[in-house]
Coordinates of C-alpha atoms in Angstrom, one line a residue:
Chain A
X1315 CA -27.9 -15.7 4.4
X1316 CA -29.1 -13.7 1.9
X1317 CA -31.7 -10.8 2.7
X1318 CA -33.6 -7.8 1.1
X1319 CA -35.5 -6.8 3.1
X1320 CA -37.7 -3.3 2.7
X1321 CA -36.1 -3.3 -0.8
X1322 CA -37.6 -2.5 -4.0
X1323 CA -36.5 -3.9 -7.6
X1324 CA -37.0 -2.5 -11.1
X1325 CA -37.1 -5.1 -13.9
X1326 CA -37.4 -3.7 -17.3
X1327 CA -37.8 -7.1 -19.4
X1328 CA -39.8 -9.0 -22.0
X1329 CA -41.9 -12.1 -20.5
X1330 CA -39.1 -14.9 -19.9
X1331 CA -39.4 -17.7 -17.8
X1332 CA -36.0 -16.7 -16.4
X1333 CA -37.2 -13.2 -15.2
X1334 CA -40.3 -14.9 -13.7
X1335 CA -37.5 -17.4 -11.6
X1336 CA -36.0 -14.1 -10.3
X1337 CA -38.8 -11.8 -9.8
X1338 CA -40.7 -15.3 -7.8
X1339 CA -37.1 -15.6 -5.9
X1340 CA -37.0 -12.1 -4.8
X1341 CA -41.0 -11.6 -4.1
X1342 CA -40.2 -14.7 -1.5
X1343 CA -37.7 -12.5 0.0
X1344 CA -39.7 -9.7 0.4
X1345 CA -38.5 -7.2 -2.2
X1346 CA -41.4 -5.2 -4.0
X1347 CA -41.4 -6.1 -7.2
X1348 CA -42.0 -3.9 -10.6
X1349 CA -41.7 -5.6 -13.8
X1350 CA -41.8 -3.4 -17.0
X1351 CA -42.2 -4.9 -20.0
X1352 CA -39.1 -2.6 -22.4
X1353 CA -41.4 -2.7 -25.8
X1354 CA -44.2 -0.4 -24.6
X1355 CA -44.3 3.1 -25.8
X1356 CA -45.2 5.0 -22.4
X1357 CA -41.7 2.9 -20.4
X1358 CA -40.7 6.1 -18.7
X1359 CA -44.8 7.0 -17.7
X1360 CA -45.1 3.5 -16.4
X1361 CA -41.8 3.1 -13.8
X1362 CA -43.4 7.1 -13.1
X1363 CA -46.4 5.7 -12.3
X1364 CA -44.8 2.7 -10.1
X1365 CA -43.2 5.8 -8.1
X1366 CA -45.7 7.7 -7.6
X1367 CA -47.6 4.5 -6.1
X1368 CA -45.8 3.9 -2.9
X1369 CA -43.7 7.0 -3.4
X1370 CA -40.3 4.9 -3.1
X1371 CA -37.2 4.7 -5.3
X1372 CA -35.7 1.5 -6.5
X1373 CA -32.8 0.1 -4.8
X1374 CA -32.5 -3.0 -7.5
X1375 CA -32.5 -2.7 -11.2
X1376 CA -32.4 -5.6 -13.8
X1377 CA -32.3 -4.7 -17.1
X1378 CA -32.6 -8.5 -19.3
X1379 CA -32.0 -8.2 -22.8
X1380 CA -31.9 -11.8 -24.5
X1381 CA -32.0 -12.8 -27.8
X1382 CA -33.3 -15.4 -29.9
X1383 CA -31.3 -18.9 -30.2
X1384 CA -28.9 -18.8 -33.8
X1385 CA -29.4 -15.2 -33.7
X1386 CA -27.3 -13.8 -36.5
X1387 CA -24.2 -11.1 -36.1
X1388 CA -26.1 -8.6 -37.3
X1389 CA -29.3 -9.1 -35.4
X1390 CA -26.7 -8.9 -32.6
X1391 CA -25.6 -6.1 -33.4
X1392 CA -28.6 -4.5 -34.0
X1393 CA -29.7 -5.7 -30.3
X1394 CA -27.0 -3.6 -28.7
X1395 CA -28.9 -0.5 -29.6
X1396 CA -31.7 -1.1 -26.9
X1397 CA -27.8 -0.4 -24.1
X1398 CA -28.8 3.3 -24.7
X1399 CA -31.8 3.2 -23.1
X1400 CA -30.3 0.8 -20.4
X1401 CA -27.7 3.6 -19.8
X1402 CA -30.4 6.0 -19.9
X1403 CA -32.9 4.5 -17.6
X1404 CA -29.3 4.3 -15.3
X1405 CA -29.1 8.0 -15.5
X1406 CA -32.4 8.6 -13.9
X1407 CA -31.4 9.8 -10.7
X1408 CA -35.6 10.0 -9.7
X1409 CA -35.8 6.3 -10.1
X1410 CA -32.8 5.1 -7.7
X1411 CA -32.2 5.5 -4.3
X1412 CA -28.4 5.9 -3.6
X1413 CA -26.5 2.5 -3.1
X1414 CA -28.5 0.7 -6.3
X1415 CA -27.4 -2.9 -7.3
X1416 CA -28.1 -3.2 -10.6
X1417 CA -27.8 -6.6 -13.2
X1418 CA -27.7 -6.6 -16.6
X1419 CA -28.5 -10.3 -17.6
X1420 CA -28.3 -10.4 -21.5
X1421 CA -27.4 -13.6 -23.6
X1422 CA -26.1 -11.5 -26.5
X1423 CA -22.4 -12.8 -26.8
X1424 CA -21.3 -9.8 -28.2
X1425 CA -22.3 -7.8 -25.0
X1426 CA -19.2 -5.4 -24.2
X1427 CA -17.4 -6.6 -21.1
X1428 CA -16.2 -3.5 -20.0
X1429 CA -19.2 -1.6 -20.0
X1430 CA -20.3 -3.2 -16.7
X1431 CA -17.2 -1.4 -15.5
X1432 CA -17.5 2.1 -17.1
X1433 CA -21.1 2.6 -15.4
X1434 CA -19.6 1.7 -12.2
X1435 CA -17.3 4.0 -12.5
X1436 CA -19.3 6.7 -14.0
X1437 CA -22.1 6.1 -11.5
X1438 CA -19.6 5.9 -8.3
X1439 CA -20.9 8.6 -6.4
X1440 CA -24.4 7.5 -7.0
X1441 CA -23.0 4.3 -5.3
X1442 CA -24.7 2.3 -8.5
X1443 CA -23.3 -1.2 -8.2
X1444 CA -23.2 -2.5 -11.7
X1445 CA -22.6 -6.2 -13.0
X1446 CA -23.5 -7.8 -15.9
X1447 CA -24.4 -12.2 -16.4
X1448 CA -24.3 -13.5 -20.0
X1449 CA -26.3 -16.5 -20.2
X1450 CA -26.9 -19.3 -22.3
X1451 CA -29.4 -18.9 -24.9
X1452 CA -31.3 -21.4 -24.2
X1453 CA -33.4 -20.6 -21.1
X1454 CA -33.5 -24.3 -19.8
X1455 CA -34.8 -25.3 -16.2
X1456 CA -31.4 -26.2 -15.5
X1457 CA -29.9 -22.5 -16.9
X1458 CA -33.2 -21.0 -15.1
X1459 CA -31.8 -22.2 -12.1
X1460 CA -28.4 -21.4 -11.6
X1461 CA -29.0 -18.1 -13.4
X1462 CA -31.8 -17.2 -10.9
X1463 CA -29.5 -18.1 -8.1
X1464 CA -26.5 -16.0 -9.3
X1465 CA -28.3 -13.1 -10.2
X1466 CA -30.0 -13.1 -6.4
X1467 CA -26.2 -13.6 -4.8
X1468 CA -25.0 -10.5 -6.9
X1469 CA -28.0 -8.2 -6.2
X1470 CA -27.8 -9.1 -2.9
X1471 CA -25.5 -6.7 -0.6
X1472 CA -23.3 -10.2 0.2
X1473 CA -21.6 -9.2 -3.2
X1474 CA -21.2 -5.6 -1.7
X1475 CA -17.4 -5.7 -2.8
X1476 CA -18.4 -7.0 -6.2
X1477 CA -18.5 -4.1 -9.0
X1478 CA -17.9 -4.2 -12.6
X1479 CA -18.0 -7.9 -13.1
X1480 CA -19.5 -9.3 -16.1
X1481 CA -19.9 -13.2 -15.8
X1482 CA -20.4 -15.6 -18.4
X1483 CA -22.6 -18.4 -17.2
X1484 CA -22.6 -21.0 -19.5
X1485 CA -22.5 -24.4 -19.7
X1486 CA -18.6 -25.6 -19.0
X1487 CA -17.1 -26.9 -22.8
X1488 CA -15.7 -30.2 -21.7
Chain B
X1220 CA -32.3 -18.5 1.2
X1221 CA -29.3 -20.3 1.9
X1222 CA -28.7 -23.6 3.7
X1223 CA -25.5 -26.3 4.0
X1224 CA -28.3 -28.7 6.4
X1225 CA -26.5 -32.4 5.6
X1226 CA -23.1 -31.0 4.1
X1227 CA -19.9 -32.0 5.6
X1228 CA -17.1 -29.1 4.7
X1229 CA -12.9 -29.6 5.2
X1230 CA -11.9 -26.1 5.9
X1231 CA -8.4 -25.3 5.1
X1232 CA -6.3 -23.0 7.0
X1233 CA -9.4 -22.5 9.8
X1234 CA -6.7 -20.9 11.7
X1235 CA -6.5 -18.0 9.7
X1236 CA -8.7 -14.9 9.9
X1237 CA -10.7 -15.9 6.4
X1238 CA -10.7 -19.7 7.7
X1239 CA -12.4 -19.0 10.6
X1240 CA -15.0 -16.4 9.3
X1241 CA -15.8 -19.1 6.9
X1242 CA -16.0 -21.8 9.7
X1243 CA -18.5 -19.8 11.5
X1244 CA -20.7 -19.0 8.5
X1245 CA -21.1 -22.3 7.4
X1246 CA -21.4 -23.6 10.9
X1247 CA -24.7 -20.9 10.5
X1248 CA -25.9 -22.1 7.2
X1249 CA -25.8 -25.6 9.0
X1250 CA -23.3 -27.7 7.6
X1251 CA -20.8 -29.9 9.5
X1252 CA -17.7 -28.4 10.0
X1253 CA -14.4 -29.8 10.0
X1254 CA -11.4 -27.6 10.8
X1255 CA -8.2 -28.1 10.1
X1256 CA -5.0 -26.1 9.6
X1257 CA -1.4 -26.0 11.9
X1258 CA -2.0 -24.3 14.9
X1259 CA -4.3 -26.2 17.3
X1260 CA -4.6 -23.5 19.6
X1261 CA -6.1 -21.2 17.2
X1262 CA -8.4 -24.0 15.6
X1263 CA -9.7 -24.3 19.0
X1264 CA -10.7 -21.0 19.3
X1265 CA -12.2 -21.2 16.0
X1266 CA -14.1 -24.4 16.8
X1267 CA -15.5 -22.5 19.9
X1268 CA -17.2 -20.1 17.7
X1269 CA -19.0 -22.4 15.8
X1270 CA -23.1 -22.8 16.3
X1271 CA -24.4 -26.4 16.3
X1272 CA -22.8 -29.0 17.4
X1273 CA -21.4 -32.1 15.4
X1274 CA -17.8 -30.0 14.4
X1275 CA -14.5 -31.3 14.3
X1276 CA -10.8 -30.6 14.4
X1277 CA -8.6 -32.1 12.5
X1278 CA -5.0 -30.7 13.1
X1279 CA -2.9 -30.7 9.8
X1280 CA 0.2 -29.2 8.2
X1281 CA -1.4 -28.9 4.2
X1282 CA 2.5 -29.0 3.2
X1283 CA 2.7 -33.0 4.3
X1284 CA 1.9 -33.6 1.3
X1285 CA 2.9 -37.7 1.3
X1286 CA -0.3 -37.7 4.1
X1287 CA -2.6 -35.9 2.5
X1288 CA -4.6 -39.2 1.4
X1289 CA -4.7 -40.8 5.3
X1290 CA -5.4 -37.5 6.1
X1291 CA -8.8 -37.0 4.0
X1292 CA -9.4 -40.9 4.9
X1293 CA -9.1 -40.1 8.3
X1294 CA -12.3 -37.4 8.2
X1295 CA -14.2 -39.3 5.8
X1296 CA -14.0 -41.9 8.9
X1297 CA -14.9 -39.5 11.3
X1298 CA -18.6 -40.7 10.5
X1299 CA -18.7 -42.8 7.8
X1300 CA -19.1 -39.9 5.6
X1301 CA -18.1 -38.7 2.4
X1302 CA -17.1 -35.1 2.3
X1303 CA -19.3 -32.3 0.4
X1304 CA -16.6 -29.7 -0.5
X1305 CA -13.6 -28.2 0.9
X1306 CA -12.4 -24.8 0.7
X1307 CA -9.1 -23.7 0.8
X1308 CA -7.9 -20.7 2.3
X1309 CA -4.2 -21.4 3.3
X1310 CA -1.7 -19.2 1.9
X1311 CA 1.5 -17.5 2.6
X1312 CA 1.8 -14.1 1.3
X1313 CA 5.5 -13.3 2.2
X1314 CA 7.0 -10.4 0.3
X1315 CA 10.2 -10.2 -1.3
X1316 CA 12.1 -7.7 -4.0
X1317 CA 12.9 -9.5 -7.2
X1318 CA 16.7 -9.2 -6.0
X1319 CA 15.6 -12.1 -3.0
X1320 CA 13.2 -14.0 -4.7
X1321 CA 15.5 -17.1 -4.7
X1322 CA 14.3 -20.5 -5.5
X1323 CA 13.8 -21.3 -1.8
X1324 CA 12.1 -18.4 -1.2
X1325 CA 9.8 -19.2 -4.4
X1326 CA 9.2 -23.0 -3.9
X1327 CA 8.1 -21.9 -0.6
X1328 CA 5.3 -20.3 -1.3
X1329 CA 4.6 -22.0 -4.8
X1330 CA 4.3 -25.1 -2.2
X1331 CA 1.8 -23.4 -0.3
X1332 CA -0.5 -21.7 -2.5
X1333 CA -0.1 -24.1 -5.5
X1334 CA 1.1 -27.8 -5.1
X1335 CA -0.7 -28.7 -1.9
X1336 CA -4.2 -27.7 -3.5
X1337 CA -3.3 -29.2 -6.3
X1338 CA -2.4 -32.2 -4.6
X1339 CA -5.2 -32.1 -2.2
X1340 CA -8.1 -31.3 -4.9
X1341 CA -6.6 -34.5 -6.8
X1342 CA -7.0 -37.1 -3.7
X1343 CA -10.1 -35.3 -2.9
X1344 CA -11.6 -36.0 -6.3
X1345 CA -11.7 -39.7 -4.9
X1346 CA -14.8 -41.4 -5.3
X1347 CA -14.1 -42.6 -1.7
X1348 CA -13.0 -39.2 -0.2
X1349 CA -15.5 -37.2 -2.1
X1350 CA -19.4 -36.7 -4.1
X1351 CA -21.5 -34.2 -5.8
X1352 CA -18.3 -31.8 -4.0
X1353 CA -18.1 -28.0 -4.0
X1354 CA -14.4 -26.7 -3.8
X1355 CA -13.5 -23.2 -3.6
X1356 CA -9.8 -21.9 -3.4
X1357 CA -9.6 -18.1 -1.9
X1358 CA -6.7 -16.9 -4.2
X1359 CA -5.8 -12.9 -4.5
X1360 CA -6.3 -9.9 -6.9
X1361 CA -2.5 -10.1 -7.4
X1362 CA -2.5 -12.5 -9.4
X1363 CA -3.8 -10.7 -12.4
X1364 CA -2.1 -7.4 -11.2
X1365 CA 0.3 -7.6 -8.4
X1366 CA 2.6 -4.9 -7.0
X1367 CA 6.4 -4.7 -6.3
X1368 CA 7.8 -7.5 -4.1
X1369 CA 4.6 -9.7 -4.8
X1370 CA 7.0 -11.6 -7.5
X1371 CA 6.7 -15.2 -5.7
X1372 CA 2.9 -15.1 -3.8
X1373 CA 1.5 -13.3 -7.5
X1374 CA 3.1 -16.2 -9.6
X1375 CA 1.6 -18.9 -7.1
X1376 CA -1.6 -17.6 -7.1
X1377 CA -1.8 -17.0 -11.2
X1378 CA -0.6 -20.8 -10.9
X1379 CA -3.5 -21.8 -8.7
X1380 CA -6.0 -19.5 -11.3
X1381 CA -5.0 -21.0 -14.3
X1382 CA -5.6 -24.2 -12.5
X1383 CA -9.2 -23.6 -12.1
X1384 CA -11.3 -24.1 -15.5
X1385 CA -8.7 -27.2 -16.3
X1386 CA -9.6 -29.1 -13.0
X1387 CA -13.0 -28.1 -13.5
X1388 CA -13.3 -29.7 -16.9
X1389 CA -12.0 -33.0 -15.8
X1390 CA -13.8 -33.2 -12.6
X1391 CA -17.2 -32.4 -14.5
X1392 CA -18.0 -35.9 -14.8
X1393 CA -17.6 -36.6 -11.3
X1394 CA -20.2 -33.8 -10.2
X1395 CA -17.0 -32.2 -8.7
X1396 CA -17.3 -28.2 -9.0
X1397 CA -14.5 -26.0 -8.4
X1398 CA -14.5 -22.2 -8.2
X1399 CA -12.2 -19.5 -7.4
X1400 CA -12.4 -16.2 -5.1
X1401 CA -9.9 -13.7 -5.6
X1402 CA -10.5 -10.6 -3.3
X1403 CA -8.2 -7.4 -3.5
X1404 CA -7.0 -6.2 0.2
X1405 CA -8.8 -7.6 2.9
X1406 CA -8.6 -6.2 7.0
X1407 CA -8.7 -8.6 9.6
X1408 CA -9.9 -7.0 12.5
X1409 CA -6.7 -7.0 14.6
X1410 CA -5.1 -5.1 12.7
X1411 CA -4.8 -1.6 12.5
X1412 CA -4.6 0.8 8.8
X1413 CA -1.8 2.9 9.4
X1414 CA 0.0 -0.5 10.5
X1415 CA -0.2 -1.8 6.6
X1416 CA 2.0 -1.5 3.8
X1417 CA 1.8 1.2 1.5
X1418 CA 0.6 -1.1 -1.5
X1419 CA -1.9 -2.7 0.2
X1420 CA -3.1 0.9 1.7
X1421 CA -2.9 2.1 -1.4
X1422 CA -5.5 -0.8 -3.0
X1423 CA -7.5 0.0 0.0
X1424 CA -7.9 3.1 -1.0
X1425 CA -8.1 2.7 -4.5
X1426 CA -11.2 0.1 -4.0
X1427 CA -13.2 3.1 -2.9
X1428 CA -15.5 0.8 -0.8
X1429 CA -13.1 0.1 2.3
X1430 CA -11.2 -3.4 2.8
X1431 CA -13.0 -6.3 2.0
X1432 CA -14.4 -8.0 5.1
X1433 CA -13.5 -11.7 6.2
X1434 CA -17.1 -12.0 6.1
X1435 CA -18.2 -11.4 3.0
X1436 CA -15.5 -13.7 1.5
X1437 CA -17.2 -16.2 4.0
X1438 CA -20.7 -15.2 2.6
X1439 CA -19.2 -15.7 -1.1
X1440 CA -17.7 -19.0 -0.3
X1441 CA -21.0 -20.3 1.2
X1442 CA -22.7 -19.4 -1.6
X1443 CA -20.1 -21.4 -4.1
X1444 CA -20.3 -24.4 -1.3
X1445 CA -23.9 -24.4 -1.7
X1446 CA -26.2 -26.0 -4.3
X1447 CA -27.4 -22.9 -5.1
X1448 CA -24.6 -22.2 -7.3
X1449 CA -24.9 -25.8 -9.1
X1450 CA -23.8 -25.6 -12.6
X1451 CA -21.3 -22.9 -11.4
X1452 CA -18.2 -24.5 -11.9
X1453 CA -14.3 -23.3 -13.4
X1454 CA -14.9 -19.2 -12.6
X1455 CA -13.0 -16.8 -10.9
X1456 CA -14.6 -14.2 -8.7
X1457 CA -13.0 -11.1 -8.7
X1458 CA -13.8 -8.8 -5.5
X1459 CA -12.4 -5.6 -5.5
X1460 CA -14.6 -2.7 -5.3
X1461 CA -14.3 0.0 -7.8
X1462 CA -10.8 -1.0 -8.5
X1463 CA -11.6 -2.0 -11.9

């Protein structure tokens, strides 16, 4: 039911076992895969360089931003610095292809729900497709999982008519 | 990526244009298929669409509510089976000005699009009926924002929201999930633009993407059906486009 095929996905991340679920999940699919880790110096240079390789755009972008378990306010806080260079990565019309599915997957509970929403709207004539998934903290098989899953259904053009959204995925509180 | 292989799904109001798009999907993704909804005629059509074999139909007016029980009995029967998830995609969606929104008018609807579920997910939550179930109720974007004469279907369908993460807290324990799909203005394919009302052409419009297809409702609901949404359980699923 789901497909990508001939598509090509952008993952700016740190090494999580979560990412590695998604990146396997979508490999199997047969999306080409670049994963970029967000601390390096040269992040621009090496997406360039991912470019010039095959000389396609990207027609997926995840962007993961976690953050340690019992992470404090202000560390939280301080973590919502790295949305500029989400945004600005977002901006780079060399990058993207028009009609760009892009996930945000952060588990930074103070993540702003409406920003999901404001990109969509200010990248609407790109046709960028943004959602976001805020995720349990705790990157468990189980949370690996259904995570994994979701984030595949959203990027996938199934959820064509979904824009904006930002999920919480977390355990239910019974 | 997707497959229902050795799920048996109730599909609720298979007569209507979501109903049967969501028959035929599953009846793709390999699950057993059992229609049900009022008009046999129209269920039979449906059930002629289907790929595989092994399907059923099981006539069945949802607001009987006192056989609602024999009635899930009766397909547990059909082979001996307990059922894997229902999804339920009757409605009515009559409109009326505030100034004829009586209490027939709104128990009507209210009856449709809130007690039956309600009464349905309850006897389906059986251990008998029902296990390791997927349930997904396709309610609408007006029920967080709906427009004039909407009074009656918005306040059923807020009803069956708010419903959601409660019946998905106490079915928990029984490996029961329930989720919720509300989509903005869908097309069926019958039907023509110009032949709408202005709010809903308006929404259309507004959504920037073009009416939601029947389909990818049906893809949604699949998904939510499948166990590749396991641990996915008390949401709502807006679909609207850029109408955000």
């Amino acid at each position: 039911m789901i497909t990508f095929k001939n598509k090509k996905a952008l993952i700016i991340t740190t090494t999580s076992p979560l990412i590695e679920e998604i990146s396997r999940k979508l490999i199997n699919q047969g999306v080409k895969v670049i994963s970029v880790n967000k601390n390096i110096d040269n992040l621009k240079e090496k997406i360039q360089e991912s470019m010039t390789f095959n000389n396609e755009k990207f027609d997926i972008f995840i962007y993961y931003e976690p953050i340690v378990e019992k992470a404090t306010i202000s560390s939280r806080i301080e973590s919502l610095i790295n949305i500029d260079l989400y945004i600005d990565l977002l901006s780079k019309e060399t990058y993207f292809k028009k009609e760009v599915s892009v996930l945000n997957i952060t588990s930074n509970t103070l993540y702003p729900e409406s920003l999901s929403k404001e990109l969509s709207l200010k990248f609407f004539k790109e046709k960028i497709r943004v959602n976001s998934l805020i995720i349990d903290e705790n990157e468990s098989l189980k949370n690996i999982k259904k995570t994994s899953y979701m984030s595949l259904f959203l990027l996938s053009n199934n959820a064509k008519f979904i824009v904006g959204e930002t999920y919480n995925i977390q355990e239910i509180e019974i | 990526m997707i497959n229902l292989n050795h799920k048996k799904i109730l599909v609720l109001g298979a007569s209507g244009f979501i109903g049967e798009q969501v028959a035929i999907k599953l009846s793709t993704l390999g699950a057993r298929v059992i229609l049900s909804g009022r008009n046999k005629e129209k269920l039979k059509s449906t059930f002629f669409k289907l790929k595989g074999n092994n399907h059923s139909i099981c006539p069945f007016d949802i607001n009987e509510k006192n056989q609602i029980k024999d009635f899930l009995k009766s397909i547990v029967e059909l082979d001996n089976k307990k059922i894997s998830g229902f999804v339920y995609c009757n409605g009515m969606a009559n409109l009326r000005p505030l100034k004829n929104t009586n209490l027939d008018f709104s128990n009507t609807l209210m009856d449709m699009n809130y007690y039956s579920f309600i009464e349905i997910v309850r006897l389906f939550s059986d251990k008998r009926i029902s296990e390791e179930a997927s349930i997904v109720s396709i309610s609408s974007i007006a029920s967080i924002n709906g427009d004039k004469g909407q009074l009656a279907y918005s306040a059923s369908k807020g009803a069956l929201d708010s419903s959601i993460k409660v019946i998905a807290k106490e079915l928990y324990t029984k490996e029961i999930r329930i989720n919720n799909i509300r989509p903005a203005a869908l097309l069926p394919e019958d039907i023509e633009f110009d032949t709408l009302p202005d709010a809903i052409k308006k929404t259309i419009i507004d959504m920037k993407t073009g009416p939601i297809s029947p389909e990818s409702i049906a893809d949604q609901t699949c998904f939510l059906l499948s166990d590749f949404s396991k641990g996915i359980t008390g949401k709502s699923f807006d679909v609207r486009g850029y109408l955000i």
